[in-house]
Structures are given as C-alpha cells and as structure tokens.
Amino acid sequence: MKFSEKGKISGKATEFGTFNVKFTVSNSEGSTTKELQLSIKGIPPKISGSLMKAELSVPYSSGLKLTKGSQPITWSIDGNLPDGLSFNTSTGIISGTPTSYARSGFRLKITASNGAGEKSKSVKLTVKGTKPKITTSLPNATVSQPYTATLSATGSEPITWTADNLPEGLSLRTCLHKINDS
C-alpha cells in the first residue's frame, strides 16, 4: 500500500521573479531534496492623472498616479523640465521652485517601469507667471516744482503700466528693465 502526502503553498507573493526553491520531504525511511523553479509574474505598471499647474517662483510638487504595478517601480522622464524643477526617479515626483515659465507648457513623457513592463504617458506641465505687484509708493510732489518718481513692480514679464487720474502736467513713461535672476 502506498500513501501520498501533499504540501500546500499559499499566501500572496510580495515580489516577482524566478526563484529556485529547495524542498525536502522526510519520513522514517529518510529524506529527499529537490529544487523546483517557481516563477512569479509581476504586474506591469499602470499610471493615470495629470500634472498640476505650477507657478513661477512658488514651491511645486506633483506627479502622475500609479494605479497598478509590482514594486520596485523605476520612473523616467523624457523632455526638458523648467529651470528650478527636478524629477525623482524613485517616486516619479517633479518638485522644486520653477524659475522659468511657458504659457503653452512643457511637453514631457513620463514612464513607469518594472520587470513586468512599462507604461508611458505624455503630459504637459504649465508654469504660469505671477501676477504683477506694485512694490513702491509715491513721494509727495510740490506744485510748479520738477517731480520724478520711479515705480517698481514684481511679476512675470512683460509688465505694462497705465495710470488713471494723474494730475495735470504729469505723465507716465514706461521703461523696459531686464532683471537678471542669476
């Protein structure tokens, strides 16, 4: 009479790949060992979403959403990021403080990959400019005396000045000044 015992493997694998597993069976007559190959398939990454809009000179952090995929995931980017931003290949997050902007946006291709496959998505990163802000106040003037005041503003260039209700005899003249941010 022959008897057979079965072993049962169960659970959820937390990594994928090919594993050489050594099994040993024993009884009162001795033991036998055999190496069996176990292949665990990974789940290819799946990504979704879009990047948030960035604002010039404002700290930024955004990335696509990983909705599926066996770890480890490696991220890559194809395209030029705006100055001041960097890409983390471990997390897929773009972060930093943008120092250049483009109204039409920067075209990027972001890819998530693992040993089971890869998924890419083309996205647009828009860095909007900053609203202008007047940073000066006017000194007092005296009737019939020469008057000069220079106004300053911050914000994305070009900045255009207009004035309503200037007293008679005074006019606004605009000058273009290049600000060097380096």
N, C-alpha and C. Protein backbone atom coordinates (compact mmCIF):
# COMPACT_ATOMS: atom_id res chain seq x y z
N MET A 1 0.83 -1.17 0.00
CA MET A 1 0.00 0.00 0.00
C MET A 1 0.88 1.25 0.00
N LYS A 2 0.55 2.26 -0.87
CA LYS A 2 1.30 3.50 -0.95
C LYS A 2 0.46 4.64 -0.43
N PHE A 3 1.11 5.52 0.31
CA PHE A 3 0.45 6.73 0.81
C PHE A 3 1.13 7.96 0.21
N SER A 4 0.38 9.00 0.05
CA SER A 4 0.95 10.23 -0.51
C SER A 4 0.54 11.41 0.35
N GLU A 5 1.48 12.20 0.74
CA GLU A 5 1.21 13.45 1.46
C GLU A 5 1.46 14.59 0.49
N LYS A 6 0.68 15.66 0.59
CA LYS A 6 0.86 16.82 -0.27
C LYS A 6 1.22 18.02 0.57
N GLY A 7 2.11 18.81 0.04
CA GLY A 7 2.42 20.08 0.67
C GLY A 7 1.60 21.17 -0.03
N LYS A 8 1.28 22.20 0.67
CA LYS A 8 0.47 23.27 0.08
C LYS A 8 1.16 24.60 0.33
N ILE A 9 1.41 25.34 -0.73
CA ILE A 9 1.99 26.68 -0.62
C ILE A 9 0.85 27.66 -0.78
N SER A 10 0.75 28.63 0.09
CA SER A 10 -0.33 29.62 -0.01
C SER A 10 0.17 30.98 0.46
N GLY A 11 -0.61 31.98 0.21
CA GLY A 11 -0.27 33.34 0.61
C GLY A 11 -0.26 34.27 -0.59
N LYS A 12 0.29 35.46 -0.42
CA LYS A 12 0.39 36.43 -1.51
C LYS A 12 1.86 36.82 -1.65
N ALA A 13 2.40 36.55 -2.81
CA ALA A 13 3.80 36.90 -3.06
C ALA A 13 3.95 38.42 -3.04
N THR A 14 5.03 38.89 -2.44
CA THR A 14 5.27 40.33 -2.36
C THR A 14 6.36 40.80 -3.32
N GLU A 15 6.94 39.86 -4.06
CA GLU A 15 7.94 40.21 -5.06
C GLU A 15 7.78 39.27 -6.24
N PHE A 16 8.28 39.73 -7.39
CA PHE A 16 8.17 38.88 -8.56
C PHE A 16 9.56 38.52 -9.07
N GLY A 17 9.59 37.46 -9.87
CA GLY A 17 10.85 36.97 -10.41
C GLY A 17 10.82 35.46 -10.46
N THR A 18 12.00 34.88 -10.72
CA THR A 18 12.13 33.42 -10.76
C THR A 18 12.96 33.00 -9.55
N PHE A 19 12.43 32.05 -8.80
CA PHE A 19 13.05 31.61 -7.55
C PHE A 19 13.31 30.11 -7.62
N ASN A 20 14.51 29.70 -7.24
CA ASN A 20 14.83 28.28 -7.12
C ASN A 20 14.61 27.90 -5.66
N VAL A 21 13.55 27.14 -5.43
CA VAL A 21 13.15 26.77 -4.07
C VAL A 21 13.53 25.32 -3.82
N LYS A 22 14.19 25.09 -2.71
CA LYS A 22 14.63 23.74 -2.36
C LYS A 22 13.61 23.15 -1.38
N PHE A 23 13.02 22.04 -1.79
CA PHE A 23 12.03 21.35 -0.96
C PHE A 23 12.63 20.03 -0.47
N THR A 24 12.30 19.70 0.76
CA THR A 24 12.75 18.44 1.34
C THR A 24 11.54 17.71 1.92
N VAL A 25 11.43 16.44 1.61
CA VAL A 25 10.39 15.60 2.23
C VAL A 25 11.09 14.54 3.08
N SER A 26 10.49 14.24 4.21
CA SER A 26 11.12 13.28 5.13
C SER A 26 10.07 12.33 5.69
N ASN A 27 10.53 11.14 6.01
CA ASN A 27 9.73 10.19 6.78
C ASN A 27 10.70 9.31 7.55
N SER A 28 10.19 8.23 8.14
CA SER A 28 11.05 7.38 8.98
C SER A 28 12.10 6.62 8.15
N GLU A 29 11.95 6.58 6.85
CA GLU A 29 12.89 5.86 5.98
C GLU A 29 14.00 6.77 5.43
N GLY A 30 13.86 8.12 5.67
CA GLY A 30 14.89 9.04 5.16
C GLY A 30 14.28 10.32 4.62
N SER A 31 15.05 11.00 3.79
CA SER A 31 14.57 12.26 3.21
C SER A 31 15.09 12.40 1.79
N THR A 32 14.38 13.21 1.03
CA THR A 32 14.76 13.53 -0.35
C THR A 32 14.62 15.04 -0.54
N THR A 33 15.57 15.61 -1.25
CA THR A 33 15.54 17.04 -1.53
C THR A 33 15.50 17.25 -3.03
N LYS A 34 14.69 18.22 -3.44
CA LYS A 34 14.61 18.56 -4.86
C LYS A 34 14.43 20.07 -4.99
N GLU A 35 15.13 20.65 -5.95
CA GLU A 35 14.99 22.09 -6.22
C GLU A 35 13.98 22.28 -7.34
N LEU A 36 12.97 23.10 -7.07
CA LEU A 36 11.96 23.40 -8.07
C LEU A 36 11.98 24.90 -8.37
N GLN A 37 11.68 25.23 -9.61
CA GLN A 37 11.68 26.64 -10.00
C GLN A 37 10.27 27.20 -9.90
N LEU A 38 10.14 28.32 -9.22
CA LEU A 38 8.85 28.99 -9.06
C LEU A 38 8.96 30.36 -9.70
N SER A 39 8.13 30.60 -10.71
CA SER A 39 8.10 31.91 -11.37
C SER A 39 6.88 32.69 -10.90
N ILE A 40 7.13 33.89 -10.46
CA ILE A 40 6.05 34.77 -10.03
C ILE A 40 6.03 35.95 -10.98
N LYS A 41 4.93 36.10 -11.68
CA LYS A 41 4.80 37.18 -12.65
C LYS A 41 4.50 38.49 -11.93
N GLY A 42 5.12 39.53 -12.41
CA GLY A 42 4.84 40.86 -11.87
C GLY A 42 3.66 41.49 -12.60
N ILE A 43 3.13 42.51 -12.00
CA ILE A 43 2.04 43.27 -12.61
C ILE A 43 2.67 44.51 -13.24
N PRO A 44 2.49 44.70 -14.57
CA PRO A 44 3.07 45.88 -15.20
C PRO A 44 2.45 47.16 -14.60
N PRO A 45 3.22 48.24 -14.60
CA PRO A 45 2.68 49.47 -14.03
C PRO A 45 1.56 50.06 -14.88
N LYS A 46 0.67 50.74 -14.23
CA LYS A 46 -0.39 51.49 -14.89
C LYS A 46 -0.41 52.86 -14.23
N ILE A 47 -0.39 53.91 -15.04
CA ILE A 47 -0.36 55.27 -14.49
C ILE A 47 -1.53 56.06 -15.04
N SER A 48 -1.94 57.05 -14.28
CA SER A 48 -3.04 57.91 -14.70
C SER A 48 -2.84 59.30 -14.12
N GLY A 49 -3.72 60.18 -14.47
CA GLY A 49 -3.70 61.53 -13.92
C GLY A 49 -2.97 62.50 -14.82
N SER A 50 -2.74 63.67 -14.27
CA SER A 50 -2.03 64.73 -14.98
C SER A 50 -1.24 65.52 -13.95
N LEU A 51 -0.41 66.40 -14.43
CA LEU A 51 0.39 67.23 -13.53
C LEU A 51 -0.37 68.50 -13.15
N MET A 52 -0.21 68.93 -11.93
CA MET A 52 -0.81 70.20 -11.51
C MET A 52 -0.07 71.33 -12.21
N LYS A 53 -0.74 72.47 -12.38
CA LYS A 53 -0.08 73.64 -12.94
C LYS A 53 0.89 74.18 -11.89
N ALA A 54 1.99 74.68 -12.38
CA ALA A 54 2.99 75.29 -11.50
C ALA A 54 2.92 76.80 -11.65
N GLU A 55 3.45 77.49 -10.64
CA GLU A 55 3.50 78.95 -10.69
C GLU A 55 4.94 79.39 -10.49
N LEU A 56 5.35 80.33 -11.30
CA LEU A 56 6.70 80.86 -11.24
C LEU A 56 7.04 81.29 -9.82
N SER A 57 8.21 80.86 -9.34
CA SER A 57 8.77 81.22 -8.03
C SER A 57 7.98 80.69 -6.83
N VAL A 58 7.09 79.73 -7.04
CA VAL A 58 6.30 79.14 -5.95
C VAL A 58 6.68 77.66 -5.85
N PRO A 59 7.00 77.15 -4.64
CA PRO A 59 7.36 75.73 -4.49
C PRO A 59 6.29 74.82 -5.12
N TYR A 60 6.76 73.74 -5.78
CA TYR A 60 5.89 72.87 -6.56
C TYR A 60 6.23 71.41 -6.29
N SER A 61 5.20 70.56 -6.29
CA SER A 61 5.39 69.12 -6.18
C SER A 61 4.18 68.43 -6.79
N SER A 62 4.42 67.60 -7.82
CA SER A 62 3.32 66.90 -8.48
C SER A 62 3.88 65.70 -9.24
N GLY A 63 3.03 64.72 -9.45
CA GLY A 63 3.41 63.54 -10.22
C GLY A 63 2.18 62.81 -10.71
N LEU A 64 2.39 61.83 -11.57
CA LEU A 64 1.28 61.01 -12.03
C LEU A 64 0.95 59.98 -10.96
N LYS A 65 -0.23 59.42 -11.05
CA LYS A 65 -0.68 58.44 -10.07
C LYS A 65 -0.39 57.03 -10.58
N LEU A 66 0.26 56.22 -9.75
CA LEU A 66 0.50 54.81 -10.05
C LEU A 66 -0.72 54.04 -9.55
N THR A 67 -1.52 53.48 -10.49
CA THR A 67 -2.74 52.78 -10.09
C THR A 67 -2.55 51.28 -9.99
N LYS A 68 -1.45 50.77 -10.56
CA LYS A 68 -1.15 49.34 -10.53
C LYS A 68 0.34 49.18 -10.74
N GLY A 69 0.87 48.07 -10.34
CA GLY A 69 2.26 47.77 -10.66
C GLY A 69 3.00 47.16 -9.49
N SER A 70 3.73 46.10 -9.81
CA SER A 70 4.55 45.43 -8.80
C SER A 70 5.80 46.28 -8.53
N GLN A 71 6.16 46.36 -7.28
CA GLN A 71 7.36 47.10 -6.89
C GLN A 71 8.58 46.21 -7.10
N PRO A 72 9.74 46.74 -7.38
CA PRO A 72 10.04 48.17 -7.42
C PRO A 72 9.69 48.78 -8.78
N ILE A 73 9.28 50.04 -8.74
CA ILE A 73 8.97 50.81 -9.94
C ILE A 73 10.09 51.82 -10.14
N THR A 74 10.53 51.96 -11.35
CA THR A 74 11.51 52.99 -11.71
C THR A 74 10.83 53.98 -12.63
N TRP A 75 11.02 55.24 -12.36
CA TRP A 75 10.40 56.30 -13.16
C TRP A 75 11.46 56.97 -14.02
N SER A 76 11.05 57.40 -15.20
CA SER A 76 11.95 58.17 -16.06
C SER A 76 11.15 59.27 -16.75
N ILE A 77 11.87 60.25 -17.25
CA ILE A 77 11.22 61.38 -17.91
C ILE A 77 11.98 61.72 -19.18
N ASP A 78 11.23 62.05 -20.20
CA ASP A 78 11.81 62.46 -21.46
C ASP A 78 11.26 63.85 -21.76
N GLY A 79 12.12 64.82 -21.83
CA GLY A 79 11.71 66.20 -22.06
C GLY A 79 12.45 67.10 -21.09
N ASN A 80 12.41 68.38 -21.35
CA ASN A 80 13.12 69.34 -20.51
C ASN A 80 12.19 69.95 -19.48
N LEU A 81 12.58 69.83 -18.23
CA LEU A 81 11.83 70.47 -17.16
C LEU A 81 12.18 71.95 -17.10
N PRO A 82 11.25 72.78 -16.63
CA PRO A 82 11.56 74.19 -16.44
C PRO A 82 12.71 74.33 -15.43
N ASP A 83 13.49 75.38 -15.57
CA ASP A 83 14.57 75.65 -14.62
C ASP A 83 14.01 75.68 -13.20
N GLY A 84 14.74 75.08 -12.27
CA GLY A 84 14.34 75.07 -10.87
C GLY A 84 13.59 73.82 -10.45
N LEU A 85 13.19 72.97 -11.40
CA LEU A 85 12.46 71.74 -11.07
C LEU A 85 13.33 70.52 -11.35
N SER A 86 13.11 69.46 -10.57
CA SER A 86 13.84 68.21 -10.77
C SER A 86 12.87 67.04 -10.69
N PHE A 87 13.31 65.88 -11.19
CA PHE A 87 12.48 64.68 -11.26
C PHE A 87 13.10 63.58 -10.41
N ASN A 88 12.31 62.97 -9.53
CA ASN A 88 12.78 61.89 -8.67
C ASN A 88 12.46 60.56 -9.34
N THR A 89 13.48 59.79 -9.72
CA THR A 89 13.28 58.52 -10.43
C THR A 89 12.75 57.40 -9.53
N SER A 90 12.79 57.59 -8.22
CA SER A 90 12.24 56.59 -7.30
C SER A 90 10.74 56.79 -7.07
N THR A 91 10.30 58.06 -7.06
CA THR A 91 8.90 58.36 -6.73
C THR A 91 8.08 58.86 -7.92
N GLY A 92 8.74 59.34 -8.97
CA GLY A 92 8.03 59.91 -10.10
C GLY A 92 7.52 61.32 -9.84
N ILE A 93 8.01 61.96 -8.82
CA ILE A 93 7.54 63.30 -8.43
C ILE A 93 8.46 64.38 -9.02
N ILE A 94 7.83 65.40 -9.59
CA ILE A 94 8.54 66.60 -10.04
C ILE A 94 8.40 67.61 -8.93
N SER A 95 9.52 68.17 -8.49
CA SER A 95 9.45 69.14 -7.38
C SER A 95 10.52 70.21 -7.53
N GLY A 96 10.35 71.26 -6.75
CA GLY A 96 11.28 72.38 -6.76
C GLY A 96 10.51 73.68 -6.88
N THR A 97 11.21 74.73 -7.25
CA THR A 97 10.60 76.04 -7.43
C THR A 97 10.95 76.53 -8.84
N PRO A 98 9.95 76.58 -9.74
CA PRO A 98 10.25 76.97 -11.11
C PRO A 98 10.74 78.40 -11.21
N THR A 99 11.79 78.58 -12.02
CA THR A 99 12.35 79.92 -12.23
C THR A 99 12.17 80.39 -13.66
N SER A 100 11.53 79.58 -14.50
CA SER A 100 11.19 80.00 -15.86
C SER A 100 9.78 79.49 -16.15
N TYR A 101 9.11 80.18 -17.05
CA TYR A 101 7.75 79.75 -17.33
C TYR A 101 7.47 79.72 -18.82
N ALA A 102 6.41 79.04 -19.16
CA ALA A 102 5.93 78.98 -20.54
C ALA A 102 4.42 78.85 -20.48
N ARG A 103 3.75 79.79 -21.09
CA ARG A 103 2.28 79.75 -21.09
C ARG A 103 1.77 78.51 -21.80
N SER A 104 2.46 78.09 -22.86
CA SER A 104 2.00 76.94 -23.62
C SER A 104 2.40 75.62 -22.97
N GLY A 105 3.29 75.65 -22.01
CA GLY A 105 3.65 74.45 -21.27
C GLY A 105 4.86 73.72 -21.82
N PHE A 106 5.36 72.82 -21.02
CA PHE A 106 6.49 71.97 -21.36
C PHE A 106 5.94 70.58 -21.64
N ARG A 107 6.25 69.98 -22.79
CA ARG A 107 5.80 68.64 -23.13
C ARG A 107 6.77 67.62 -22.55
N LEU A 108 6.24 66.65 -21.82
CA LEU A 108 7.06 65.64 -21.16
C LEU A 108 6.46 64.26 -21.41
N LYS A 109 7.31 63.25 -21.39
CA LYS A 109 6.85 61.85 -21.45
C LYS A 109 7.38 61.20 -20.18
N ILE A 110 6.45 60.77 -19.33
CA ILE A 110 6.82 60.14 -18.06
C ILE A 110 6.55 58.64 -18.18
N THR A 111 7.53 57.84 -17.76
CA THR A 111 7.43 56.38 -17.88
C THR A 111 7.64 55.73 -16.52
N ALA A 112 6.78 54.77 -16.20
CA ALA A 112 6.95 53.92 -15.02
C ALA A 112 7.28 52.52 -15.54
N SER A 113 8.31 51.89 -14.98
CA SER A 113 8.68 50.56 -15.46
C SER A 113 9.09 49.66 -14.30
N ASN A 114 8.89 48.38 -14.53
CA ASN A 114 9.37 47.34 -13.62
C ASN A 114 9.72 46.14 -14.48
N GLY A 115 10.09 45.04 -13.90
CA GLY A 115 10.47 43.86 -14.66
C GLY A 115 9.34 43.25 -15.45
N ALA A 116 8.11 43.66 -15.20
CA ALA A 116 6.95 43.09 -15.89
C ALA A 116 6.50 43.94 -17.07
N GLY A 117 7.04 45.15 -17.22
CA GLY A 117 6.65 46.00 -18.34
C GLY A 117 6.81 47.47 -18.00
N GLU A 118 6.29 48.30 -18.88
CA GLU A 118 6.36 49.73 -18.66
C GLU A 118 5.13 50.41 -19.23
N LYS A 119 4.86 51.59 -18.71
CA LYS A 119 3.73 52.39 -19.18
C LYS A 119 4.21 53.83 -19.25
N SER A 120 3.93 54.48 -20.37
CA SER A 120 4.32 55.87 -20.55
C SER A 120 3.09 56.73 -20.77
N LYS A 121 3.22 57.98 -20.41
CA LYS A 121 2.14 58.93 -20.62
C LYS A 121 2.74 60.27 -20.99
N SER A 122 2.22 60.88 -22.06
CA SER A 122 2.64 62.22 -22.44
C SER A 122 1.80 63.21 -21.67
N VAL A 123 2.47 64.17 -21.08
CA VAL A 123 1.79 65.17 -20.26
C VAL A 123 2.33 66.56 -20.58
N LYS A 124 1.61 67.56 -20.15
CA LYS A 124 2.04 68.93 -20.31
C LYS A 124 2.17 69.55 -18.92
N LEU A 125 3.28 70.21 -18.70
CA LEU A 125 3.49 70.93 -17.45
C LEU A 125 3.47 72.42 -17.77
N THR A 126 2.48 73.10 -17.25
CA THR A 126 2.36 74.53 -17.49
C THR A 126 2.85 75.27 -16.26
N VAL A 127 3.72 76.23 -16.48
CA VAL A 127 4.19 77.10 -15.40
C VAL A 127 3.64 78.48 -15.72
N LYS A 128 2.66 78.88 -14.92
CA LYS A 128 2.08 80.19 -15.18
C LYS A 128 2.90 81.26 -14.48
N GLY A 129 2.84 82.42 -15.03
CA GLY A 129 3.56 83.55 -14.46
C GLY A 129 2.90 84.03 -13.19
N THR A 130 3.55 84.97 -12.55
CA THR A 130 2.98 85.53 -11.33
C THR A 130 2.33 86.87 -11.64
N LYS A 131 1.25 87.11 -10.96
CA LYS A 131 0.51 88.35 -11.11
C LYS A 131 1.41 89.51 -10.69
N PRO A 132 1.37 90.63 -11.45
CA PRO A 132 2.23 91.75 -11.06
C PRO A 132 1.79 92.38 -9.74
N LYS A 133 2.79 92.90 -9.04
CA LYS A 133 2.52 93.56 -7.76
C LYS A 133 3.37 94.83 -7.71
N ILE A 134 2.72 95.95 -7.45
CA ILE A 134 3.44 97.22 -7.34
C ILE A 134 4.16 97.23 -6.00
N THR A 135 5.47 97.49 -6.06
CA THR A 135 6.29 97.39 -4.85
C THR A 135 6.79 98.74 -4.34
N THR A 136 6.32 99.84 -4.90
CA THR A 136 6.77 101.17 -4.45
C THR A 136 5.59 102.02 -4.06
N SER A 137 5.88 103.11 -3.39
CA SER A 137 4.88 104.14 -3.11
C SER A 137 5.42 105.44 -3.69
N LEU A 138 4.56 106.44 -3.81
CA LEU A 138 4.96 107.71 -4.43
C LEU A 138 5.38 108.73 -3.37
N PRO A 139 6.50 109.43 -3.62
CA PRO A 139 6.86 110.54 -2.73
C PRO A 139 5.95 111.73 -3.04
N ASN A 140 5.79 112.63 -2.09
CA ASN A 140 4.97 113.81 -2.30
C ASN A 140 5.59 114.73 -3.34
N ALA A 141 4.75 115.49 -4.03
CA ALA A 141 5.20 116.45 -5.03
C ALA A 141 4.78 117.86 -4.58
N THR A 142 5.43 118.87 -5.18
CA THR A 142 5.09 120.26 -4.90
C THR A 142 4.68 120.92 -6.20
N VAL A 143 3.63 121.72 -6.18
CA VAL A 143 3.14 122.42 -7.36
C VAL A 143 4.27 123.25 -7.97
N SER A 144 4.37 123.25 -9.28
CA SER A 144 5.33 124.02 -10.07
C SER A 144 6.78 123.62 -9.85
N GLN A 145 7.04 122.53 -9.19
CA GLN A 145 8.40 122.03 -8.98
C GLN A 145 8.58 120.74 -9.77
N PRO A 146 9.80 120.53 -10.34
CA PRO A 146 10.02 119.27 -11.07
C PRO A 146 9.77 118.07 -10.16
N TYR A 147 9.23 117.05 -10.76
CA TYR A 147 8.89 115.83 -9.99
C TYR A 147 9.30 114.61 -10.81
N THR A 148 9.92 113.67 -10.16
CA THR A 148 10.27 112.39 -10.76
C THR A 148 10.06 111.31 -9.72
N ALA A 149 9.44 110.24 -10.14
CA ALA A 149 9.29 109.07 -9.27
C ALA A 149 9.42 107.83 -10.15
N THR A 150 10.13 106.85 -9.67
CA THR A 150 10.28 105.60 -10.41
C THR A 150 9.44 104.53 -9.72
N LEU A 151 8.60 103.93 -10.50
CA LEU A 151 7.73 102.86 -9.99
C LEU A 151 8.39 101.51 -10.22
N SER A 152 8.18 100.58 -9.31
CA SER A 152 8.71 99.23 -9.44
C SER A 152 7.60 98.22 -9.22
N ALA A 153 7.74 97.10 -9.90
CA ALA A 153 6.77 96.01 -9.73
C ALA A 153 7.49 94.69 -9.89
N THR A 154 6.94 93.67 -9.28
CA THR A 154 7.43 92.32 -9.46
C THR A 154 6.37 91.54 -10.21
N GLY A 155 6.74 90.44 -10.81
CA GLY A 155 5.80 89.61 -11.55
C GLY A 155 6.41 89.16 -12.84
N SER A 156 5.69 88.35 -13.56
CA SER A 156 6.18 87.83 -14.83
C SER A 156 6.21 88.94 -15.86
N GLU A 157 7.29 88.94 -16.63
CA GLU A 157 7.44 89.96 -17.67
C GLU A 157 6.79 89.48 -18.95
N PRO A 158 6.38 90.38 -19.82
CA PRO A 158 6.49 91.83 -19.72
C PRO A 158 5.40 92.42 -18.82
N ILE A 159 5.74 93.49 -18.15
CA ILE A 159 4.80 94.22 -17.30
C ILE A 159 4.46 95.53 -18.02
N THR A 160 3.18 95.85 -18.08
CA THR A 160 2.71 97.08 -18.73
C THR A 160 2.11 97.99 -17.66
N TRP A 161 2.47 99.27 -17.72
CA TRP A 161 1.96 100.27 -16.77
C TRP A 161 0.95 101.16 -17.46
N THR A 162 -0.11 101.51 -16.74
CA THR A 162 -1.05 102.56 -17.15
C THR A 162 -1.38 103.36 -15.90
N ALA A 163 -1.87 104.58 -16.10
CA ALA A 163 -2.24 105.41 -14.95
C ALA A 163 -3.55 106.12 -15.27
N ASP A 164 -4.45 106.13 -14.34
CA ASP A 164 -5.70 106.87 -14.44
C ASP A 164 -5.66 107.99 -13.41
N ASN A 165 -6.14 109.14 -13.79
CA ASN A 165 -6.30 110.26 -12.86
C ASN A 165 -4.97 110.87 -12.40
N LEU A 166 -3.95 110.86 -13.28
CA LEU A 166 -2.70 111.55 -12.95
C LEU A 166 -2.97 113.05 -12.97
N PRO A 167 -2.43 113.83 -12.03
CA PRO A 167 -2.65 115.29 -12.05
C PRO A 167 -2.12 115.90 -13.34
N GLU A 168 -2.73 116.98 -13.77
CA GLU A 168 -2.31 117.65 -14.98
C GLU A 168 -0.86 118.08 -14.88
N GLY A 169 -0.14 117.90 -15.98
CA GLY A 169 1.28 118.26 -16.02
C GLY A 169 2.19 117.07 -15.77
N LEU A 170 1.66 115.97 -15.26
CA LEU A 170 2.46 114.76 -15.03
C LEU A 170 2.06 113.69 -16.05
N SER A 171 3.02 112.92 -16.47
CA SER A 171 2.73 111.83 -17.41
C SER A 171 3.51 110.59 -16.98
N LEU A 172 3.04 109.47 -17.46
CA LEU A 172 3.68 108.19 -17.16
C LEU A 172 4.46 107.76 -18.39
N ARG A 173 5.70 107.48 -18.22
CA ARG A 173 6.55 106.97 -19.30
C ARG A 173 7.05 105.60 -18.83
N THR A 174 6.93 104.62 -19.69
CA THR A 174 7.36 103.28 -19.28
C THR A 174 8.75 103.00 -19.82
N CYS A 175 9.52 102.29 -19.03
CA CYS A 175 10.88 101.88 -19.40
C CYS A 175 10.95 100.37 -19.25
N LEU A 176 11.68 99.76 -20.13
CA LEU A 176 11.84 98.32 -20.05
C LEU A 176 13.17 98.04 -19.38
N HIS A 177 13.12 97.35 -18.23
CA HIS A 177 14.33 96.99 -17.50
C HIS A 177 14.41 95.48 -17.43
N LYS A 178 15.53 94.94 -17.83
CA LYS A 178 15.76 93.50 -17.76
C LYS A 178 16.28 93.17 -16.38
N ILE A 179 15.60 92.28 -15.69
CA ILE A 179 16.04 91.85 -14.37
C ILE A 179 16.82 90.56 -14.52
N ASN A 180 18.02 90.53 -14.01
CA ASN A 180 18.85 89.33 -14.08
C ASN A 180 18.62 88.51 -12.83
N ASP A 181 18.02 87.32 -13.00
CA ASP A 181 17.68 86.46 -11.87
C ASP A 181 18.81 85.56 -11.43
N SER A 182 19.97 85.59 -12.10
CA SER A 182 21.03 84.65 -11.75
C SER A 182 21.92 85.14 -10.67
